[in-house]
């Protein structure tokens, strides 16, 4: 109920929204800033045996243990070695904090609602239900993700298990 | 008296006459048989002395004159043979001399040429000498320049090393600066996120 209210207020108050944009391969992606908790540098990840391969392990962020997801693996992109630009975006998805490993975090961008297009039906190598919409900026396209839909329910259960195992 | 005297003198006179006659005959004989061949021999000897060896003494007598004649003849013939040999030898000597002369002339002209060549060679060697001297001087100055060049290169090398050191230090500093910039970037991103959440998440509890 609160969520609905908030959405309505959002739509009424502002016709623009802020996104944290990051790079994954050649593409630029955006996550609504409200779903992002924090951005940290890549730090040591503890591997958890028998977990799904896109779960790189768990990380300890100031005492909070959370799973670290390699979005490249999740999106079927080739593995890239960790470098000094690699970042972990801590997101809040369905009440759980997850560290999402990305190539590089670019900036916080503001996208007008007029710049937002519906997601494409075809033409990208990821399932389209992850994609809430496309941000059409002046010089580039940003794929706007719905972080709550990236993982299937099974995957999500796996993530929760992993956290529980580690904790 | 007189007749007696005549009678007494007469045999002596006859003997004298006979004796004189014999002497005259002998003298005549001698004159006839010895003098002409001797005159001939003298003439022959004179002509031989003059160099004529073609003559032959034509006296045929069985006495000492004949022996002398034949001896003279054989002498002249031997002399002629000897002279002939000498003449041949002289001819050979002459031709050899001529050859020798020609050779000498050749030698002479060769020597002259050689002398000229030697003079040229000498001049060339002198030039060569001068060139070598100049080269040597150049080499000395080149050596000096090379030494100073080497010193400069060494100095340059040291300077480059120092520059590299400085550059390394700068690179380290830049690394630190990069690090700081990244951190600043991260801070500002997180600050933006915090601000957005604070504004938009009012009254919401996001566990």
Coordinates of N, CA, C and O in Angstrom, one line a residue, chain B residues 11-191:
Chain B
X11 N 204.2 -21.1 -112.9 CA 203.3 -22.1 -112.2 C 202.5 -21.4 -111.1 O 201.3 -21.7 -110.9
X12 N 203.2 -20.5 -110.4 CA 202.5 -19.8 -109.3 C 201.4 -19.0 -109.9 O 200.3 -19.1 -109.3
X13 N 201.5 -18.4 -111.0 CA 200.5 -17.6 -111.6 C 199.4 -18.4 -112.0 O 198.2 -18.1 -111.8
X14 N 199.8 -19.6 -112.7 CA 198.7 -20.5 -113.2 C 197.8 -20.9 -112.0 O 196.6 -20.9 -112.1
X15 N 198.6 -21.3 -111.0 CA 197.8 -21.8 -109.8 C 196.9 -20.7 -109.2 O 195.7 -21.0 -108.9
X16 N 197.5 -19.5 -109.3 CA 196.7 -18.4 -108.8 C 195.4 -18.2 -109.7 O 194.3 -18.0 -109.1
X17 N 195.7 -18.2 -111.0 CA 194.6 -18.1 -111.9 C 193.5 -19.1 -111.6 O 192.3 -18.9 -111.6
X18 N 194.0 -20.3 -111.5 CA 193.0 -21.4 -111.3 C 192.3 -21.2 -110.1 O 191.0 -21.3 -110.0
X19 N 193.0 -20.8 -109.0 CA 192.4 -20.6 -107.7 C 191.3 -19.5 -107.8 O 190.2 -19.7 -107.4
X20 N 191.8 -18.5 -108.5 CA 190.9 -17.3 -108.7 C 189.6 -17.8 -109.4 O 188.5 -17.4 -109.0
X21 N 190.0 -18.6 -110.5 CA 188.8 -19.1 -111.3 C 187.9 -19.9 -110.5 O 186.7 -19.7 -110.5
X22 N 188.4 -20.8 -109.7 CA 187.6 -21.6 -108.8 C 186.7 -20.7 -107.9 O 185.5 -20.9 -107.7
X23 N 187.5 -19.7 -107.3 CA 186.8 -18.8 -106.4 C 185.7 -18.1 -107.1 O 184.5 -18.0 -106.5
X24 N 186.0 -17.7 -108.3 CA 184.9 -17.0 -109.0 C 183.7 -17.9 -109.3 O 182.6 -17.5 -109.1
X25 N 184.1 -19.1 -109.7 CA 183.0 -20.0 -110.0 C 182.1 -20.3 -108.8 O 180.9 -20.3 -108.8
X26 N 182.9 -20.6 -107.7 CA 182.2 -20.8 -106.4 C 181.3 -19.7 -106.0 O 180.2 -19.8 -105.7
X27 N 182.0 -18.5 -106.2 CA 181.2 -17.3 -105.8 C 180.0 -17.1 -106.7 O 178.9 -16.8 -106.2
X28 N 180.2 -17.4 -107.9 CA 179.1 -17.3 -108.9 C 178.0 -18.2 -108.5 O 176.8 -17.9 -108.4
X29 N 178.5 -19.5 -108.2 CA 177.5 -20.5 -107.8 C 176.7 -20.1 -106.6 O 175.5 -20.1 -106.6
X30 N 177.5 -19.6 -105.7 CA 176.9 -19.2 -104.4 C 175.9 -18.0 -104.7 O 174.7 -18.1 -104.2
X31 N 176.5 -17.1 -105.5 CA 175.6 -16.0 -105.8 C 174.3 -16.4 -106.5 O 173.3 -15.9 -106.2
X32 N 174.5 -17.3 -107.4 CA 173.3 -17.8 -108.2 C 172.4 -18.6 -107.4 O 171.2 -18.5 -107.4
X33 N 173.0 -19.5 -106.6 CA 172.1 -20.5 -105.9 C 171.6 -20.0 -104.5 O 170.6 -20.4 -104.0
X34 N 172.2 -19.0 -103.9 CA 171.8 -18.6 -102.5 C 171.2 -17.2 -102.5 O 170.1 -17.0 -101.9
X35 N 171.8 -16.3 -103.2 CA 171.3 -14.9 -103.1 C 169.9 -14.7 -103.6 O 169.0 -14.2 -102.9
X36 N 169.5 -15.2 -104.8 CA 168.1 -15.0 -105.3 C 167.1 -15.5 -104.3 O 166.1 -14.8 -104.0
X37 N 167.2 -16.8 -104.0 CA 166.2 -17.3 -103.0 C 166.2 -16.5 -101.7 O 165.1 -16.3 -101.2
X38 N 167.4 -16.0 -101.3 CA 167.4 -15.3 -100.1 C 166.6 -13.9 -100.3 O 165.8 -13.5 -99.4
X39 N 166.9 -13.3 -101.4 CA 166.2 -12.1 -101.7 C 164.7 -12.3 -101.7 O 163.9 -11.5 -101.1
X40 N 164.4 -13.4 -102.4 CA 162.9 -13.8 -102.5 C 162.4 -13.9 -101.0 O 161.3 -13.4 -100.7
X41 N 163.2 -14.7 -100.2 CA 162.8 -14.9 -98.8 C 162.6 -13.6 -98.1 O 161.7 -13.4 -97.3
X42 N 163.6 -12.7 -98.3 CA 163.5 -11.4 -97.6 C 162.2 -10.6 -98.0 O 161.5 -10.1 -97.2
X43 N 162.0 -10.6 -99.4 CA 160.8 -10.0 -99.8 C 159.5 -10.6 -99.2 O 158.6 -9.9 -98.8
X44 N 159.6 -11.9 -99.2 CA 158.4 -12.7 -98.7 C 158.2 -12.3 -97.2 O 157.1 -11.9 -96.8
X45 N 159.4 -12.3 -96.5 CA 159.3 -11.9 -95.1 C 158.7 -10.5 -94.9 O 157.9 -10.2 -94.0
X46 N 159.2 -9.6 -95.8 CA 158.8 -8.2 -95.7 C 157.3 -8.1 -96.0 O 156.5 -7.4 -95.2
X47 N 156.8 -8.9 -97.0 CA 155.4 -8.8 -97.3 C 154.5 -9.4 -96.2 O 153.4 -8.9 -95.8
X48 N 155.1 -10.5 -95.6 CA 154.4 -11.1 -94.4 C 154.4 -10.1 -93.3 O 153.3 -9.9 -92.6
X49 N 155.5 -9.4 -93.1 CA 155.6 -8.3 -92.1 C 154.5 -7.2 -92.4 O 153.9 -6.7 -91.5
X50 N 154.3 -7.0 -93.7 CA 153.3 -6.0 -94.0 C 151.9 -6.5 -93.8 O 150.9 -5.8 -94.0
X51 N 151.8 -7.8 -93.6 CA 150.4 -8.4 -93.3 C 149.9 -9.2 -94.4 O 148.7 -9.7 -94.3
X52 N 150.6 -9.4 -95.5 CA 150.1 -10.2 -96.6 C 150.4 -11.6 -96.3 O 151.6 -12.0 -96.4
X53 N 149.4 -12.4 -96.0 CA 149.7 -13.8 -95.7 C 149.3 -14.7 -96.9 O 149.2 -15.9 -96.8
X54 N 148.9 -14.1 -98.0 CA 148.4 -14.9 -99.1 C 149.6 -15.4 -100.0 O 149.4 -16.3 -100.8
X55 N 150.7 -14.8 -99.8 CA 151.9 -15.2 -100.6 C 152.4 -16.6 -100.3 O 152.2 -17.1 -99.2
X56 N 153.0 -17.2 -101.3 CA 153.6 -18.5 -101.1 C 155.0 -18.4 -101.8 O 155.2 -17.9 -102.9
X57 N 155.9 -18.8 -100.9 CA 157.3 -18.7 -101.4 C 157.6 -19.9 -102.4 O 157.4 -21.0 -102.0
X58 N 158.0 -19.5 -103.6 CA 158.1 -20.5 -104.6 C 159.6 -20.8 -104.9 O 160.2 -20.3 -105.8
X59 N 160.2 -21.5 -104.0 CA 161.6 -21.9 -104.2 C 161.7 -23.4 -104.0 O 161.3 -23.8 -102.9
X60 N 162.3 -24.0 -105.0 CA 162.4 -25.5 -104.8 C 163.9 -25.9 -104.8 O 164.5 -25.9 -105.9
X61 N 164.4 -26.1 -103.7 CA 165.8 -26.4 -103.6 C 165.9 -27.5 -102.5 O 165.1 -27.5 -101.5
X62 N 166.9 -28.3 -102.6 CA 167.0 -29.4 -101.6 C 168.0 -29.1 -100.5 O 168.4 -30.0 -99.8
X63 N 168.4 -27.8 -100.5 CA 169.4 -27.5 -99.4 C 168.7 -26.7 -98.3 O 167.5 -26.8 -98.1
X64 N 169.6 -26.0 -97.5 CA 169.0 -25.4 -96.3 C 168.0 -24.3 -96.7 O 167.1 -24.0 -96.0
X65 N 168.3 -23.7 -97.9 CA 167.4 -22.6 -98.4 C 166.0 -23.2 -98.6 O 165.0 -22.6 -98.2
X66 N 166.0 -24.4 -99.2 CA 164.7 -25.1 -99.4 C 164.0 -25.4 -98.1 O 162.8 -25.1 -98.0
X67 N 164.8 -25.8 -97.1 CA 164.2 -26.1 -95.8 C 163.6 -24.8 -95.2 O 162.5 -24.8 -94.7
X68 N 164.5 -23.8 -95.3 CA 164.0 -22.5 -94.8 C 162.8 -22.0 -95.5 O 161.8 -21.6 -94.9
X69 N 162.7 -22.2 -96.8 CA 161.6 -21.8 -97.6 C 160.3 -22.6 -97.1 O 159.3 -22.0 -96.9
X70 N 160.5 -23.9 -97.0 CA 159.3 -24.7 -96.6 C 158.9 -24.3 -95.2 O 157.7 -24.2 -94.9
X71 N 159.9 -24.0 -94.4 CA 159.6 -23.6 -93.0 C 158.8 -22.3 -93.0 O 157.8 -22.1 -92.3
X72 N 159.3 -21.4 -93.9 CA 158.7 -20.1 -94.0 C 157.2 -20.3 -94.5 O 156.3 -19.7 -93.9
X73 N 157.1 -21.1 -95.5 CA 155.8 -21.4 -96.1 C 154.8 -21.9 -95.0 O 153.7 -21.5 -94.9
X74 N 155.3 -22.9 -94.3 CA 154.4 -23.5 -93.3 C 154.1 -22.5 -92.2 O 153.0 -22.5 -91.6
X75 N 155.1 -21.7 -91.9 CA 154.9 -20.6 -90.9 C 153.8 -19.7 -91.3 O 152.8 -19.4 -90.5
X76 N 153.9 -19.3 -92.6 CA 152.9 -18.4 -93.1 C 151.5 -19.0 -93.1 O 150.5 -18.4 -92.7
X77 N 151.5 -20.3 -93.5 CA 150.2 -21.0 -93.6 C 149.6 -21.1 -92.2 O 148.4 -20.8 -91.9
X78 N 150.5 -21.5 -91.2 CA 150.0 -21.6 -89.8 C 149.5 -20.2 -89.3 O 148.4 -20.1 -88.7
X79 N 150.4 -19.2 -89.7 CA 150.0 -17.8 -89.3 C 148.6 -17.4 -89.8 O 147.8 -16.8 -89.1
X80 N 148.5 -17.8 -91.1 CA 147.2 -17.5 -91.8 C 146.1 -18.2 -91.1 O 145.0 -17.6 -90.8
X81 N 146.3 -19.5 -90.7 CA 145.2 -20.2 -90.0 C 144.9 -19.5 -88.7 O 143.7 -19.2 -88.3
X82 N 146.0 -19.1 -87.9 CA 145.8 -18.5 -86.7 C 145.0 -17.1 -86.8 O 144.1 -16.8 -86.1
X83 N 145.5 -16.4 -87.9 CA 144.8 -15.1 -88.2 C 143.4 -15.3 -88.5 O 142.5 -14.6 -88.1
X84 N 143.1 -16.4 -89.3 CA 141.8 -16.7 -89.6 C 140.9 -16.9 -88.4 O 139.8 -16.4 -88.2
X85 N 141.5 -17.8 -87.5 CA 140.8 -18.0 -86.2 C 140.6 -16.8 -85.5 O 139.5 -16.5 -84.9
X86 N 141.6 -15.9 -85.4 CA 141.5 -14.7 -84.7 C 140.4 -13.8 -85.3 O 139.6 -13.2 -84.6
X87 N 140.4 -13.8 -86.6 CA 139.4 -13.0 -87.3 C 138.0 -13.5 -87.0 O 137.1 -12.7 -86.7
X88 N 137.9 -14.8 -87.0 CA 136.5 -15.4 -86.7 C 136.1 -15.0 -85.3 O 135.0 -14.5 -85.0
X89 N 137.1 -15.2 -84.4 CA 136.8 -14.8 -83.0 C 136.5 -13.3 -82.8 O 135.5 -13.0 -82.1
X90 N 137.2 -12.6 -83.6 CA 137.0 -11.1 -83.5 C 135.6 -10.8 -84.0 O 134.9 -10.0 -83.4
X91 N 135.2 -11.5 -85.1 CA 133.9 -11.3 -85.6 C 132.8 -11.6 -84.6 O 131.9 -10.9 -84.4
X92 N 133.1 -12.8 -84.0 CA 132.1 -13.2 -82.9 C 132.1 -12.2 -81.8 O 131.0 -11.8 -81.3
X93 N 133.3 -11.7 -81.4 CA 133.4 -10.7 -80.4 C 132.6 -9.5 -80.8 O 131.8 -8.9 -80.0
X94 N 132.8 -9.1 -82.1 CA 132.1 -7.9 -82.6 C 130.6 -8.1 -82.5 O 129.9 -7.2 -82.0
X95 N 130.1 -9.3 -83.0 CA 128.7 -9.4 -83.0 C 128.2 -9.4 -81.5 O 127.1 -8.8 -81.2
X96 N 129.0 -10.1 -80.7 CA 128.6 -10.2 -79.3 C 128.6 -8.8 -78.7 O 127.7 -8.4 -77.9
X97 N 129.5 -8.0 -79.1 CA 129.6 -6.6 -78.6 C 128.4 -5.8 -79.1 O 127.9 -5.0 -78.3
X98 N 128.1 -6.1 -80.4 CA 126.9 -5.4 -80.9 C 125.7 -5.7 -80.1 O 124.9 -4.8 -79.7
X99 N 125.5 -7.0 -79.8 CA 124.4 -7.4 -79.0 C 124.4 -6.7 -77.6 O 123.4 -6.2 -77.1
X100 N 125.7 -6.8 -77.1 CA 125.9 -6.2 -75.8 C 125.5 -4.8 -75.8 O 124.8 -4.3 -74.9
X101 N 125.9 -4.1 -76.9 CA 125.6 -2.7 -77.0 C 124.1 -2.5 -77.0 O 123.6 -1.6 -76.3
X102 N 123.5 -3.3 -77.9 CA 122.0 -3.2 -77.9 C 121.4 -3.4 -76.6 O 120.5 -2.6 -76.1
X103 N 121.9 -4.4 -75.9 CA 121.3 -4.7 -74.6 C 121.6 -3.5 -73.7 O 120.7 -3.1 -72.9
X104 N 122.8 -3.0 -73.8 CA 123.1 -1.9 -72.9 C 122.2 -0.7 -73.2 O 121.8 -0.1 -72.2
X105 N 121.9 -0.6 -74.5 CA 121.1 0.6 -74.8 C 119.7 0.4 -74.2 O 119.1 1.3 -73.7
X106 N 119.2 -0.9 -74.4 CA 117.9 -1.2 -73.8 C 117.9 -0.9 -72.3 O 117.0 -0.3 -71.8
X107 N 119.0 -1.5 -71.7 CA 119.1 -1.3 -70.3 C 119.1 0.1 -69.9 O 118.4 0.6 -69.0
X108 N 119.8 0.9 -70.8 CA 119.9 2.3 -70.5 C 118.5 3.0 -70.5 O 118.1 3.7 -69.6
X109 N 117.8 2.6 -71.7 CA 116.5 3.3 -71.8 C 115.6 2.8 -70.7 O 114.8 3.6 -70.1
X110 N 115.7 1.5 -70.3 CA 114.9 0.9 -69.2 C 115.2 1.7 -67.9 O 114.3 2.0 -67.2
X111 N 116.5 1.9 -67.7 CA 116.9 2.5 -66.5 C 116.3 4.0 -66.5 O 115.9 4.4 -65.4
X112 N 116.4 4.6 -67.7 CA 115.8 6.0 -67.7 C 114.4 6.0 -67.3 O 113.9 6.8 -66.5
X113 N 113.7 5.0 -68.0 CA 112.2 4.9 -67.6 C 112.0 4.7 -66.1 O 111.2 5.3 -65.5
X114 N 112.9 3.7 -65.7 CA 112.7 3.4 -64.3 C 113.0 4.6 -63.4 O 112.3 4.8 -62.4
X115 N 114.0 5.3 -63.8 CA 114.3 6.5 -63.0 C 113.1 7.5 -63.0 O 112.8 8.0 -61.9
X116 N 112.5 7.6 -64.2 CA 111.3 8.5 -64.3 C 110.2 8.0 -63.4 O 109.6 8.7 -62.6
X117 N 110.0 6.7 -63.5 CA 109.0 6.0 -62.7 C 109.3 6.2 -61.2 O 108.4 6.5 -60.4
X118 N 110.5 6.0 -60.9 CA 110.9 6.2 -59.5 C 110.6 7.6 -59.0 O 110.2 7.8 -57.9
X119 N 110.9 8.5 -59.9 CA 110.7 9.9 -59.5 C 109.2 10.1 -59.2 O 108.8 10.7 -58.2
X120 N 108.4 9.6 -60.2 CA 106.9 9.7 -60.0 C 106.5 9.1 -58.7 O 105.8 9.6 -57.9
X121 N 107.0 7.8 -58.5 CA 106.7 7.1 -57.3 C 107.1 7.9 -56.0 O 106.3 8.0 -55.1
X122 N 108.2 8.5 -56.1 CA 108.7 9.3 -55.0 C 107.8 10.4 -54.7 O 107.4 10.6 -53.6
X123 N 107.3 11.1 -55.8 CA 106.4 12.2 -55.6 C 105.1 11.7 -55.0 O 104.5 12.3 -54.0
X124 N 104.6 10.5 -55.5 CA 103.4 10.0 -55.0 C 103.5 9.6 -53.5 O 102.6 9.9 -52.7
X125 N 104.7 9.0 -53.2 CA 104.9 8.6 -51.8 C 104.9 9.9 -50.9 O 104.4 9.9 -49.8
X126 N 105.5 10.9 -51.5 CA 105.5 12.2 -50.7 C 104.1 12.7 -50.4 O 103.7 13.0 -49.3
X127 N 103.2 12.6 -51.5 CA 101.8 13.0 -51.3 C 101.2 12.1 -50.3 O 100.4 12.6 -49.4
X128 N 101.4 10.8 -50.5 CA 100.8 9.8 -49.5 C 101.2 10.1 -48.1 O 100.4 10.1 -47.2
X129 N 102.5 10.5 -48.0 CA 103.0 10.8 -46.7 C 102.2 12.0 -46.1 O 101.8 12.0 -44.9
X130 N 102.0 13.0 -47.0 CA 101.3 14.2 -46.5 C 99.9 13.8 -46.1 O 99.4 14.2 -45.1
X131 N 99.2 13.0 -46.9 CA 97.9 12.5 -46.6 C 97.8 11.8 -45.3 O 97.0 12.0 -44.5
X132 N 98.8 10.9 -45.1 CA 98.8 10.1 -43.9 C 99.0 11.1 -42.7 O 98.3 10.9 -41.7
X133 N 99.8 12.0 -42.9 CA 100.0 13.0 -41.8 C 98.7 13.7 -41.5 O 98.3 13.8 -40.3
X134 N 98.0 14.2 -42.6 CA 96.8 14.9 -42.4 C 95.8 13.9 -41.7 O 95.1 14.3 -40.7
X135 N 95.8 12.7 -42.2 CA 94.8 11.7 -41.6 C 95.1 11.5 -40.1 O 94.2 11.4 -39.3
X136 N 96.4 11.4 -39.8 CA 96.8 11.2 -38.4 C 96.3 12.4 -37.6 O 95.7 12.2 -36.5
X137 N 96.5 13.6 -38.1 CA 96.0 14.7 -37.3 C 94.5 14.7 -37.1 O 94.0 14.9 -36.0
X138 N 93.8 14.3 -38.3 CA 92.3 14.2 -38.2 C 91.9 13.2 -37.1 O 91.0 13.4 -36.3
X139 N 92.6 12.1 -37.2 CA 92.3 11.0 -36.2 C 92.5 11.5 -34.8 O 91.7 11.2 -33.9
X140 N 93.5 12.2 -34.6 CA 93.7 12.7 -33.2 C 92.6 13.6 -32.8 O 92.0 13.5 -31.7
X141 N 92.2 14.5 -33.7 CA 91.1 15.4 -33.3 C 89.8 14.6 -33.2 O 89.0 14.9 -32.3
X142 N 89.6 13.6 -34.1 CA 88.4 12.8 -34.0 C 88.4 12.1 -32.6 O 87.3 12.0 -31.9
X143 N 89.5 11.6 -32.3 CA 89.6 10.9 -31.0 C 89.2 11.8 -29.8 O 88.4 11.4 -29.0
X144 N 89.8 13.0 -29.9 CA 89.4 14.0 -28.8 C 87.9 14.2 -28.8 O 87.3 14.2 -27.7
X145 N 87.4 14.4 -30.0 CA 85.9 14.7 -30.1 C 85.1 13.5 -29.6 O 84.1 13.7 -28.9
X146 N 85.6 12.3 -30.0 CA 84.8 11.1 -29.6 C 84.9 11.0 -28.0 O 83.9 10.7 -27.4
X147 N 86.0 11.3 -27.5 CA 86.1 11.2 -26.0 C 85.1 12.2 -25.4 O 84.4 11.8 -24.4
X148 N 85.1 13.4 -25.9 CA 84.2 14.4 -25.3 C 82.7 14.0 -25.5 O 81.9 14.1 -24.6
X149 N 82.5 13.4 -26.7 CA 81.2 12.9 -27.0 C 80.8 11.8 -26.1 O 79.7 11.8 -25.5
X150 N 81.7 10.9 -25.8 CA 81.4 9.8 -24.9 C 81.1 10.3 -23.5 O 80.1 9.8 -22.9
X151 N 81.8 11.4 -23.1 CA 81.6 11.9 -21.8 C 80.1 12.5 -21.8 O 79.4 12.3 -20.8
X152 N 79.8 13.2 -22.9 CA 78.5 13.8 -23.0 C 77.4 12.7 -22.9 O 76.4 12.9 -22.2
X153 N 77.7 11.7 -23.7 CA 76.7 10.6 -23.7 C 76.5 10.0 -22.3 O 75.4 9.7 -21.9
X154 N 77.6 9.9 -21.6 CA 77.5 9.4 -20.2 C 76.7 10.3 -19.3 O 75.8 9.9 -18.6
X155 N 77.0 11.6 -19.5 CA 76.2 12.6 -18.8 C 74.7 12.5 -19.1 O 73.9 12.5 -18.2
X156 N 74.5 12.3 -20.5 CA 73.1 12.2 -20.9 C 72.5 11.0 -20.3 O 71.3 11.1 -19.9
X157 N 73.2 9.9 -20.3 CA 72.7 8.7 -19.7 C 72.3 8.9 -18.3 O 71.2 8.5 -17.8
X158 N 73.2 9.6 -17.5 CA 72.9 9.8 -16.1 C 71.6 10.7 -16.0 O 70.7 10.4 -15.2
X159 N 71.6 11.7 -16.9 CA 70.4 12.6 -16.8 C 69.1 11.8 -17.1 O 68.1 12.0 -16.4
X160 N 69.2 10.9 -18.1 CA 68.0 10.1 -18.4 C 67.6 9.2 -17.3 O 66.4 9.1 -16.9
X161 N 68.7 8.6 -16.6 CA 68.4 7.8 -15.4 C 67.6 8.6 -14.4 O 66.6 8.2 -13.8
X162 N 68.2 9.8 -14.2 CA 67.6 10.7 -13.1 C 66.1 11.0 -13.6 O 65.2 11.0 -12.7
X163 N 66.0 11.3 -14.9 CA 64.6 11.6 -15.4 C 63.7 10.5 -15.1 O 62.5 10.6 -14.7
X164 N 64.2 9.2 -15.4 CA 63.4 8.1 -15.3 C 63.0 7.9 -13.8 O 61.8 7.6 -13.5
X165 N 63.9 8.2 -12.9 CA 63.6 8.1 -11.5 C 62.5 9.0 -11.1 O 61.5 8.7 -10.5
X166 N 62.7 10.3 -11.6 CA 61.7 11.3 -11.3 C 60.4 10.9 -11.9 O 59.3 11.1 -11.2
X167 N 60.4 10.4 -13.1 CA 59.2 10.0 -13.7 C 58.5 8.9 -12.9 O 57.3 8.9 -12.8
X168 N 59.3 8.0 -12.4 CA 58.7 6.9 -11.6 C 58.1 7.5 -10.4 O 57.0 7.1 -10.0
X169 N 58.8 8.4 -9.8 CA 58.2 9.1 -8.6 C 56.9 9.8 -9.0 O 55.9 9.6 -8.3
X170 N 56.9 10.5 -10.1 CA 55.7 11.2 -10.6 C 54.6 10.2 -10.8 O 53.4 10.4 -10.4
X171 N 55.0 9.0 -11.5 CA 54.0 8.0 -11.7 C 53.3 7.5 -10.4 O 52.1 7.3 -10.3
X172 N 54.2 7.3 -9.4 CA 53.7 6.9 -8.1 C 52.7 7.9 -7.6 O 51.6 7.6 -7.1
X173 N 53.1 9.2 -7.7 CA 52.2 10.3 -7.2 C 50.9 10.3 -8.0 O 49.8 10.4 -7.4
X174 N 51.1 10.1 -9.3 CA 49.8 10.0 -10.1 C 48.9 8.9 -9.7 O 47.7 9.0 -9.6
X175 N 49.6 7.8 -9.4 CA 48.8 6.6 -8.9 C 48.0 7.0 -7.7 O 46.8 6.7 -7.5
X176 N 48.8 7.6 -6.7 CA 48.1 8.1 -5.5 C 47.0 9.0 -5.8 O 45.8 8.9 -5.3
X177 N 47.2 10.0 -6.7 CA 46.2 11.0 -7.1 C 45.0 10.3 -7.7 O 43.9 10.6 -7.4
X178 N 45.3 9.3 -8.6 CA 44.2 8.5 -9.2 C 43.4 7.9 -8.2 O 42.2 7.9 -8.2
X179 N 44.1 7.2 -7.2 CA 43.4 6.5 -6.1 C 42.5 7.5 -5.4 O 41.3 7.2 -5.2
X180 N 43.1 8.7 -5.1 CA 42.3 9.7 -4.4 C 41.1 10.1 -5.2 O 39.9 10.2 -4.7
X181 N 41.3 10.3 -6.5 CA 40.2 10.7 -7.4 C 39.1 9.7 -7.4 O 37.9 10.0 -7.4
X182 N 39.6 8.4 -7.5 CA 38.6 7.3 -7.5 C 37.7 7.3 -6.3 O 36.5 7.2 -6.3
X183 N 38.5 7.5 -5.2 CA 37.8 7.5 -3.9 C 36.8 8.7 -3.8 O 35.6 8.5 -3.4
X184 N 37.3 9.8 -4.3 CA 36.4 11.0 -4.3 C 35.1 10.7 -5.1 O 34.0 11.1 -4.7
X185 N 35.4 10.1 -6.3 CA 34.3 9.8 -7.2 C 33.3 8.9 -6.5 O 32.0 9.1 -6.5
X186 N 33.8 7.9 -5.8 CA 33.0 6.9 -5.1 C 32.2 7.7 -4.0 O 31.0 7.5 -3.8
X187 N 32.9 8.6 -3.2 CA 32.2 9.3 -2.2 C 31.1 10.1 -2.7 O 30.0 10.1 -2.2
X188 N 31.4 10.8 -3.9 CA 30.3 11.7 -4.4 C 29.1 10.8 -4.9 O 28.0 11.2 -4.7
X189 N 29.4 9.7 -5.5 CA 28.4 8.8 -5.9 C 27.5 8.4 -4.7 O 26.3 8.5 -4.8
X190 N 28.2 7.9 -3.7 CA 27.5 7.5 -2.5 C 26.7 8.6 -1.8 O 25.6 8.4 -1.3
X191 N 27.3 9.8 -1.9 CA 26.6 11.0 -1.3 C 25.3 11.2 -2.1 O 24.3 11.5 -1.5

